[in-house]
Amino acid sequence: MSSEALTQKIASVFQSVGATTLSFFEITGRLFLFMMNSVNHMLRPPYYPRLILRQMIDIGFYSLPVVGLTTLFAGMVMALQSYSGFARFGAESAIPNVVVLSITRELGPVLAGLMIAGRIGAAMAAELGTMRVTEQIDALQTLSTNPFKYLIAPRLIAGITMLPLLVLVGDIIGVLGGYLVSVHTLGFNAATYIQNTWNFLSFMDVFSGLVKAAAFGFIVALMGCYHGYQSKGGAQGVGAATTNAVVTASILILVSDYLLTVAFFSQ
Amino acid sequence: MTEIMTPTCIEMKNVHKAFGSKVVLDGFDLEIKKGESVVIIGGSGSGKSVSLKSILGLLTPDSGDITIDGKSVLSMSGSAREKLNNRVGMLFQNAALFDSLNVWENVSFALMEGEKLPRKKAKEIAIEKLSLVGLSPEVANMSPAELSGGMRKRVGLARAIAHEPDIIFFDEPTTGLDPIMGHVIDDLITHCVKTLGASALTITHDMASARRIADRVTMLYQGKNIWTGPVDQLDDSGNPYVHQFINGLAEGPIELDISR
Ligand SMILES: Nc1ncnc2c1ncn2[C@@H]1O[C@H](COP(=O)(O)OP(=O)(O)OP(=O)(O)O)[C@@H](O)[C@H]1O
Ligand SMILES: [Mg+2]
């Protein structure tokens, strides 16, 4: 083993690390520019109220069943699981608090965010991707309309505003799920359960969950638009864009959930 | 000699464009005077659509310059480009209709979004433009997915001219149309140029159509214009490539990569 071969080996390791790092920075840089551009256009007129409303209905109203079902069962499972755990050391009375805190702080926003990533993020990527590969985005530009204002801004606005509302509804349904299981199968007293739920709930628990929801709504819409807008190469490209939109949105939701939890609750 | 006095509308100078290692435009030059109708001919995949998209700012050339009314469009800001696009109409090769909107909303898109016309008025104008391309008012409320290929093309054409632009680009306007409808569309294009005074750049493979609508013809081959001249000199251009192309001869200097 000559020292020359060794240095060559080390150099090639550095090279591949360098290349990976570079492409990582290139991708995040491109995404960051896209985000700045989108936000810039979102905040400045002209606005398109019709399009914003259409997106809001799509995201807010039509996602209600999915989010409601998910949080309902999440609340039910929370009650069952914490009962089987807490009963061992006689702490069943904590169940209402555990259910309401975990739903409002964590499960509500995260589950709704992930569901919306699958439902809305994918749809946005597919629609914008199809518009890109069939030259509809080009046509928009030649008709003096900025695609960032016409296509992306309404989706971002709808994502940021509708997800908190969805989560608020989901919170209520989730707590209801915990209540139903506790009262009907675990033998809790209905009045005590409700009282315990209220007693320990603070404004911050709900508020932090809604802020998270707004952030997740932004992430889902941004990822859907970004991957759709950048897609190329026909049906296959649109398929890839859809997958990437859902995967990146889901990962970013979990990462930002951690960061926001640190920001809100670690003193 | 009035022709020399006519100001230039669009000029492309020494434009180069490559995709990866594939060179598409390799020193392409083009000049369109005000109120003139120029036709680009050339083989499939030779870069005709790319040259159009470069003028429109949808693709950025690697080098060279493109000016409209003497102003370079490559260094133009986004808002200046938007303003310029108000004067531009474009028919895409695949029509590129918005499938989230119905036919009349497509046609009057520039009127509603750009000129802020009320919907009722915009619809009236859309129906009028549809009749110009031979489509009945019933089509107005259909969605683009319900149309045949030729109908989509005609809706795209109606959308391109609805806001009465003074610079028009047509990417194969008569492809997919029957010969009679093709003739009607040719007359419409001529009307836009002659009566409305627009400058037009058209891509076509249809030589009969080219003869009807063109003032001048230019042929694109291997990234360059190999011949440019008035349409009445097309038949005696003295250029073997042009001769082979317009007569559709299998034998000649143009080689297709279909052997082997
Ligand atoms: N976005 C793109 N990415 C990569 N290559 C492209 C792109 N657009 C066009 N090309 C290539 O550029 C060449 C010219 O394409 P263009 O669409 O201009 O052909 P054309 O002359 O319009 O042909 P046709 O008459 O068939 O429409 C083709 O070889 C095509 O593969
Ligand atoms: Mg083409």
Tab-separated table of N, CA, C and O and ligand atoms in Angstrom, chain B residues 19 22 24 43-50 93 172 205, ligand 1:
chain	number	residue	atom	x	y	z
B	19	PHE	N	-29.779	22.128	-25.256
B	19	PHE	CA	-30.275	21.402	-24.083
B	19	PHE	C	-29.247	20.333	-23.766
B	19	PHE	O	-29.130	19.361	-24.507
B	22	LYS	N	-27.202	18.708	-26.574
B	22	LYS	CA	-27.938	18.793	-27.830
B	22	LYS	C	-28.113	20.249	-28.247
B	22	LYS	O	-28.847	21.006	-27.606
B	24	VAL	N	-29.655	23.051	-30.314
B	24	VAL	CA	-30.896	23.217	-31.074
B	24	VAL	C	-30.807	24.452	-31.967
B	24	VAL	O	-30.988	24.371	-33.178
B	43	GLY	N	-37.719	20.953	-40.558
B	43	GLY	CA	-38.054	19.585	-40.183
B	43	GLY	C	-38.562	19.474	-38.759
B	43	GLY	O	-38.362	20.375	-37.941
B	44	SER	N	-39.198	18.377	-38.475
B	44	SER	CA	-39.680	18.127	-37.127
B	44	SER	C	-38.495	17.988	-36.175
B	44	SER	O	-37.526	17.298	-36.473
B	45	GLY	N	-38.556	18.693	-35.059
B	45	GLY	CA	-37.463	18.636	-34.096
B	45	GLY	C	-36.299	19.539	-34.428
B	45	GLY	O	-35.246	19.465	-33.816
B	46	SER	N	-36.481	20.446	-35.420
B	46	SER	CA	-35.365	21.302	-35.809
B	46	SER	C	-35.237	22.533	-34.913
B	46	SER	O	-34.259	23.264	-35.016
B	47	GLY	N	-36.203	22.792	-34.052
B	47	GLY	CA	-36.065	23.914	-33.120
B	47	GLY	C	-36.984	25.082	-33.408
B	47	GLY	O	-36.774	26.178	-32.898
B	48	LYS	N	-38.030	24.863	-34.175
B	48	LYS	CA	-38.939	25.962	-34.501
B	48	LYS	C	-39.685	26.430	-33.252
B	48	LYS	O	-39.746	27.633	-32.960
B	49	SER	N	-40.241	25.473	-32.510
B	49	SER	CA	-40.963	25.859	-31.296
B	49	SER	C	-40.025	26.494	-30.273
B	49	SER	O	-40.399	27.439	-29.574
B	50	VAL	N	-38.785	25.988	-30.227
B	50	VAL	CA	-37.815	26.561	-29.294
B	50	VAL	C	-37.543	28.025	-29.620
B	50	VAL	O	-37.448	28.873	-28.731
B	93	GLN	N	-48.440	24.773	-29.725
B	93	GLN	CA	-48.571	23.639	-30.641
B	93	GLN	C	-49.633	22.652	-30.155
B	93	GLN	O	-50.402	22.125	-30.937
B	172	GLU	N	-48.033	25.985	-35.534
B	172	GLU	CA	-48.805	25.028	-36.334
B	172	GLU	C	-50.309	25.214	-36.185
B	172	GLU	O	-51.009	24.346	-35.673
B	205	HIS	N	-46.122	23.230	-41.146
B	205	HIS	CA	-45.628	22.185	-42.038
B	205	HIS	C	-46.479	22.131	-43.294
B	205	HIS	O	-46.219	21.346	-44.197
C	1	LIG	N1	-37.564	21.622	-22.654
C	1	LIG	C1	-36.746	20.887	-23.420
C	1	LIG	N2	-35.788	20.125	-22.853
C	1	LIG	C2	-34.946	19.398	-23.601
C	1	LIG	N3	-34.962	19.358	-24.945
C	1	LIG	C3	-35.888	20.088	-25.575
C	1	LIG	C4	-36.826	20.892	-24.856
C	1	LIG	N4	-37.630	21.513	-25.737
C	1	LIG	C5	-37.214	21.114	-26.960
C	1	LIG	N5	-36.174	20.265	-26.879
C	1	LIG	C6	-35.440	19.662	-28.001
C	1	LIG	O1	-35.205	20.670	-28.935
C	1	LIG	C7	-35.375	20.185	-30.249
C	1	LIG	C8	-36.282	21.126	-31.007
C	1	LIG	O2	-37.558	21.085	-30.451
C	1	LIG	P1	-38.763	21.937	-31.060
C	1	LIG	O3	-39.942	21.664	-30.208
C	1	LIG	O4	-38.351	23.331	-31.231
C	1	LIG	O5	-38.977	21.254	-32.487
C	1	LIG	P2	-39.906	21.760	-33.658
C	1	LIG	O6	-39.041	22.316	-34.718
C	1	LIG	O7	-40.956	22.645	-33.126
C	1	LIG	O8	-40.529	20.381	-34.146
C	1	LIG	P3	-42.034	20.038	-34.570
C	1	LIG	O9	-42.202	20.484	-35.953
C	1	LIG	O10	-42.082	18.550	-34.461
C	1	LIG	O11	-42.927	20.724	-33.595
C	1	LIG	C9	-35.939	18.791	-30.131
C	1	LIG	O12	-34.925	17.904	-30.503
C	1	LIG	C10	-36.253	18.604	-28.691
C	1	LIG	O13	-35.829	17.326	-28.297
